[in-house]
Amino acid sequence: MKSVGVKSNILKASDELKASLESAGRRHELPSAHVLFGEDGETAGAFLVLKGKVVMGIRNLPELDRVFSAGSLLGLPATFTGRPYSLTAVTVVQSDIIHLPREEFLQLMRERPELCREATDMLGREVTFIQSALTKRCRQMAEVS
């Protein structure tokens, strides 16, 4: 599986953000092939990869799959907006993940504006990628029709 973009570093959290998420969230040791969240699924919050790898992708567009490693913060668009996830995230290997439910994540963002700025920068990069991927999917679907 290949990574696209900038080796999928667009969602790397700073040490300060990672430490805050670790202290506020819940740690889970997950097996390979565990679904963190699914495309069109109800938002459950944000996920920080502590150890392992997670692939994020869009249904029927495997060429856009991206692999994220330790330090990556996943699920930001849905967590900020409360809308369903646009992507599916699945562990590639056994992984240690911090999960922070939406309301707790938003509370942390309200309490720590400097971390909120960092997270919104990451959000902007992720939304740009998702929009590009969805545009590509729409074009592919139009070609099939």
mmCIF file of C-alpha atoms in Angstrom:
data_model
loop_
_atom_site.group_PDB
_atom_site.id
_atom_site.type_symbol
_atom_site.label_atom_id
_atom_site.label_comp_id
_atom_site.label_asym_id
_atom_site.label_seq_id
_atom_site.Cartn_x
_atom_site.Cartn_y
_atom_site.Cartn_z
ATOM 1 C CA MET A 1 0.000 0.000 0.000
ATOM 2 C CA LYS A 2 1.436 3.327 -0.960
ATOM 3 C CA SER A 3 1.176 6.616 0.840
ATOM 4 C CA VAL A 4 0.133 9.691 -1.079
ATOM 5 C CA GLY A 5 0.911 13.315 -0.470
ATOM 6 C CA VAL A 6 3.687 14.312 1.894
ATOM 7 C CA LYS A 7 4.205 10.795 3.297
ATOM 8 C CA SER A 8 1.039 11.410 5.277
ATOM 9 C CA ASN A 9 2.688 13.743 7.776
ATOM 10 C CA ILE A 10 -0.075 16.321 7.425
ATOM 11 C CA LEU A 11 -1.769 15.080 10.587
ATOM 12 C CA LYS A 12 1.268 14.874 12.898
ATOM 13 C CA ALA A 13 0.547 16.421 16.284
ATOM 14 C CA SER A 14 3.107 18.413 18.260
ATOM 15 C CA ASP A 15 4.485 16.954 21.483
ATOM 16 C CA GLU A 16 2.314 19.376 23.464
ATOM 17 C CA LEU A 17 -0.880 18.370 21.660
ATOM 18 C CA LYS A 18 -0.013 14.663 21.968
ATOM 19 C CA ALA A 19 0.600 15.000 25.716
ATOM 20 C CA SER A 20 -2.708 16.836 26.207
ATOM 21 C CA LEU A 21 -4.647 14.230 24.224
ATOM 22 C CA GLU A 22 -2.963 11.379 26.097
ATOM 23 C CA SER A 23 -3.875 12.816 29.484
ATOM 24 C CA ALA A 24 -7.474 13.605 28.462
ATOM 25 C CA GLY A 25 -8.260 10.537 26.339
ATOM 26 C CA ARG A 26 -8.553 6.791 26.757
ATOM 27 C CA ARG A 27 -5.828 4.422 25.578
ATOM 28 C CA HIS A 28 -6.780 1.322 23.586
ATOM 29 C CA GLU A 29 -4.573 -1.517 22.346
ATOM 30 C CA LEU A 30 -6.186 -2.570 19.074
ATOM 31 C CA PRO A 31 -5.517 -5.528 16.776
ATOM 32 C CA SER A 32 -4.721 -5.284 13.092
ATOM 33 C CA ALA A 33 -7.786 -4.626 10.877
ATOM 34 C CA HIS A 34 -9.726 -2.836 13.652
ATOM 35 C CA VAL A 35 -12.009 -0.083 12.287
ATOM 36 C CA LEU A 36 -11.569 3.173 14.221
ATOM 37 C CA PHE A 37 -14.295 4.885 12.222
ATOM 38 C CA GLY A 38 -16.111 4.336 8.968
ATOM 39 C CA GLU A 39 -17.025 6.511 6.031
ATOM 40 C CA ASP A 40 -20.485 8.026 6.638
ATOM 41 C CA GLY A 41 -20.382 6.812 10.262
ATOM 42 C CA GLU A 42 -21.507 8.944 13.168
ATOM 43 C CA THR A 43 -18.688 10.918 14.759
ATOM 44 C CA ALA A 44 -17.141 9.331 17.831
ATOM 45 C CA GLY A 45 -14.330 11.836 18.325
ATOM 46 C CA ALA A 46 -10.643 12.072 17.507
ATOM 47 C CA PHE A 47 -7.989 9.344 17.524
ATOM 48 C CA LEU A 48 -4.268 9.778 18.218
ATOM 49 C CA VAL A 49 -1.969 7.011 16.972
ATOM 50 C CA LEU A 50 0.560 6.287 19.734
ATOM 51 C CA LYS A 51 2.066 3.176 18.216
ATOM 52 C CA GLY A 52 1.352 1.256 15.024
ATOM 53 C CA LYS A 53 -0.147 2.291 11.725
ATOM 54 C CA VAL A 54 -3.599 3.247 10.508
ATOM 55 C CA VAL A 55 -4.752 3.454 6.901
ATOM 56 C CA MET A 56 -7.364 6.051 5.964
ATOM 57 C CA GLY A 57 -9.207 5.876 2.710
ATOM 58 C CA ILE A 58 -12.349 6.439 0.717
ATOM 59 C CA ARG A 59 -14.504 3.585 -0.515
ATOM 60 C CA ASN A 60 -13.682 2.549 -4.103
ATOM 61 C CA LEU A 61 -10.595 4.799 -4.283
ATOM 62 C CA PRO A 62 -7.752 2.609 -2.968
ATOM 63 C CA GLU A 63 -5.194 4.709 -4.832
ATOM 64 C CA LEU A 64 -5.908 7.496 -2.329
ATOM 65 C CA ASP A 65 -5.302 5.346 0.765
ATOM 66 C CA ARG A 66 -2.857 6.965 3.172
ATOM 67 C CA VAL A 67 -0.966 5.296 5.993
ATOM 68 C CA PHE A 68 -0.523 7.235 9.232
ATOM 69 C CA SER A 69 1.937 6.331 11.974
ATOM 70 C CA ALA A 70 2.651 7.345 15.567
ATOM 71 C CA GLY A 71 1.826 10.959 16.323
ATOM 72 C CA SER A 72 -0.982 11.262 13.777
ATOM 73 C CA LEU A 73 -4.324 12.741 14.875
ATOM 74 C CA LEU A 74 -7.235 11.275 12.915
ATOM 75 C CA GLY A 75 -10.927 12.142 12.582
ATOM 76 C CA LEU A 76 -10.637 15.912 12.939
ATOM 77 C CA PRO A 77 -13.203 17.040 10.325
ATOM 78 C CA ALA A 78 -16.038 14.999 11.835
ATOM 79 C CA THR A 79 -14.933 15.781 15.379
ATOM 80 C CA PHE A 80 -14.984 19.532 14.798
ATOM 81 C CA THR A 81 -18.219 19.615 12.772
ATOM 82 C CA GLY A 82 -20.245 16.778 14.315
ATOM 83 C CA ARG A 83 -20.974 15.478 10.817
ATOM 84 C CA PRO A 84 -20.333 11.871 9.710
ATOM 85 C CA TYR A 85 -16.789 10.782 8.914
ATOM 86 C CA SER A 86 -15.717 11.261 5.277
ATOM 87 C CA LEU A 87 -13.140 8.476 5.410
ATOM 88 C CA THR A 88 -12.624 5.047 6.914
ATOM 89 C CA ALA A 89 -9.719 4.464 9.307
ATOM 90 C CA VAL A 90 -8.445 0.928 9.953
ATOM 91 C CA THR A 91 -5.419 -0.290 11.884
ATOM 92 C CA VAL A 92 -2.818 -1.917 9.619
ATOM 93 C CA VAL A 93 -0.913 -3.568 12.484
ATOM 94 C CA GLN A 94 -1.531 -3.925 16.205
ATOM 95 C CA SER A 95 -1.757 -0.313 17.378
ATOM 96 C CA ASP A 96 -2.011 1.763 20.532
ATOM 97 C CA ILE A 97 -4.593 4.498 20.061
ATOM 98 C CA ILE A 98 -5.819 7.339 22.270
ATOM 99 C CA HIS A 99 -9.515 8.041 21.736
ATOM 100 C CA LEU A 100 -10.987 11.354 22.813
ATOM 101 C CA PRO A 101 -14.783 11.642 22.449
ATOM 102 C CA ARG A 102 -16.011 14.690 20.549
ATOM 103 C CA GLU A 103 -17.253 16.764 23.500
ATOM 104 C CA GLU A 104 -14.077 16.165 25.489
ATOM 105 C CA PHE A 105 -11.942 17.079 22.463
ATOM 106 C CA LEU A 106 -13.924 20.279 21.910
ATOM 107 C CA GLN A 107 -13.597 21.157 25.615
ATOM 108 C CA LEU A 108 -9.815 20.749 25.367
ATOM 109 C CA MET A 109 -9.813 23.009 22.299
ATOM 110 C CA ARG A 110 -11.800 25.683 24.201
ATOM 111 C CA GLU A 111 -9.434 25.508 27.167
ATOM 112 C CA ARG A 112 -6.199 25.535 25.123
ATOM 113 C CA PRO A 113 -6.432 28.025 22.218
ATOM 114 C CA GLU A 114 -2.842 27.327 21.101
ATOM 115 C CA LEU A 115 -3.708 23.635 20.679
ATOM 116 C CA CYS A 116 -6.919 24.596 18.902
ATOM 117 C CA ARG A 117 -4.905 26.624 16.368
ATOM 118 C CA GLU A 118 -2.667 23.631 15.731
ATOM 119 C CA ALA A 119 -5.651 21.295 15.338
ATOM 120 C CA THR A 120 -7.450 23.698 12.988
ATOM 121 C CA ASP A 121 -4.312 23.928 10.825
ATOM 122 C CA MET A 122 -4.311 20.128 10.632
ATOM 123 C CA LEU A 123 -8.045 20.200 9.909
ATOM 124 C CA GLY A 124 -7.492 22.552 6.976
ATOM 125 C CA ARG A 125 -4.873 20.251 5.456
ATOM 126 C CA GLU A 126 -7.119 17.209 5.878
ATOM 127 C CA VAL A 127 -10.212 18.930 4.433
ATOM 128 C CA THR A 128 -8.193 20.001 1.391
ATOM 129 C CA PHE A 129 -7.128 16.390 0.830
ATOM 130 C CA ILE A 130 -10.679 15.044 1.329
ATOM 131 C CA GLN A 131 -12.158 17.576 -1.107
ATOM 132 C CA SER A 132 -9.595 16.585 -3.714
ATOM 133 C CA ALA A 133 -10.298 12.883 -3.165
ATOM 134 C CA LEU A 134 -14.082 13.322 -3.329
ATOM 135 C CA THR A 135 -13.776 15.364 -6.522
ATOM 136 C CA LYS A 136 -11.763 12.537 -8.037
ATOM 137 C CA ARG A 137 -14.381 9.979 -6.943
ATOM 138 C CA CYS A 138 -17.172 12.055 -8.507
ATOM 139 C CA ARG A 139 -15.244 12.237 -11.784
ATOM 140 C CA GLN A 140 -14.700 8.472 -11.764
ATOM 141 C CA MET A 141 -18.389 7.831 -11.074
ATOM 142 C CA ALA A 142 -19.360 10.182 -13.910
ATOM 143 C CA GLU A 143 -17.061 8.304 -16.300
ATOM 144 C CA VAL A 144 -18.702 4.992 -15.359
ATOM 145 C CA SER A 145 -22.239 6.324 -15.882
#
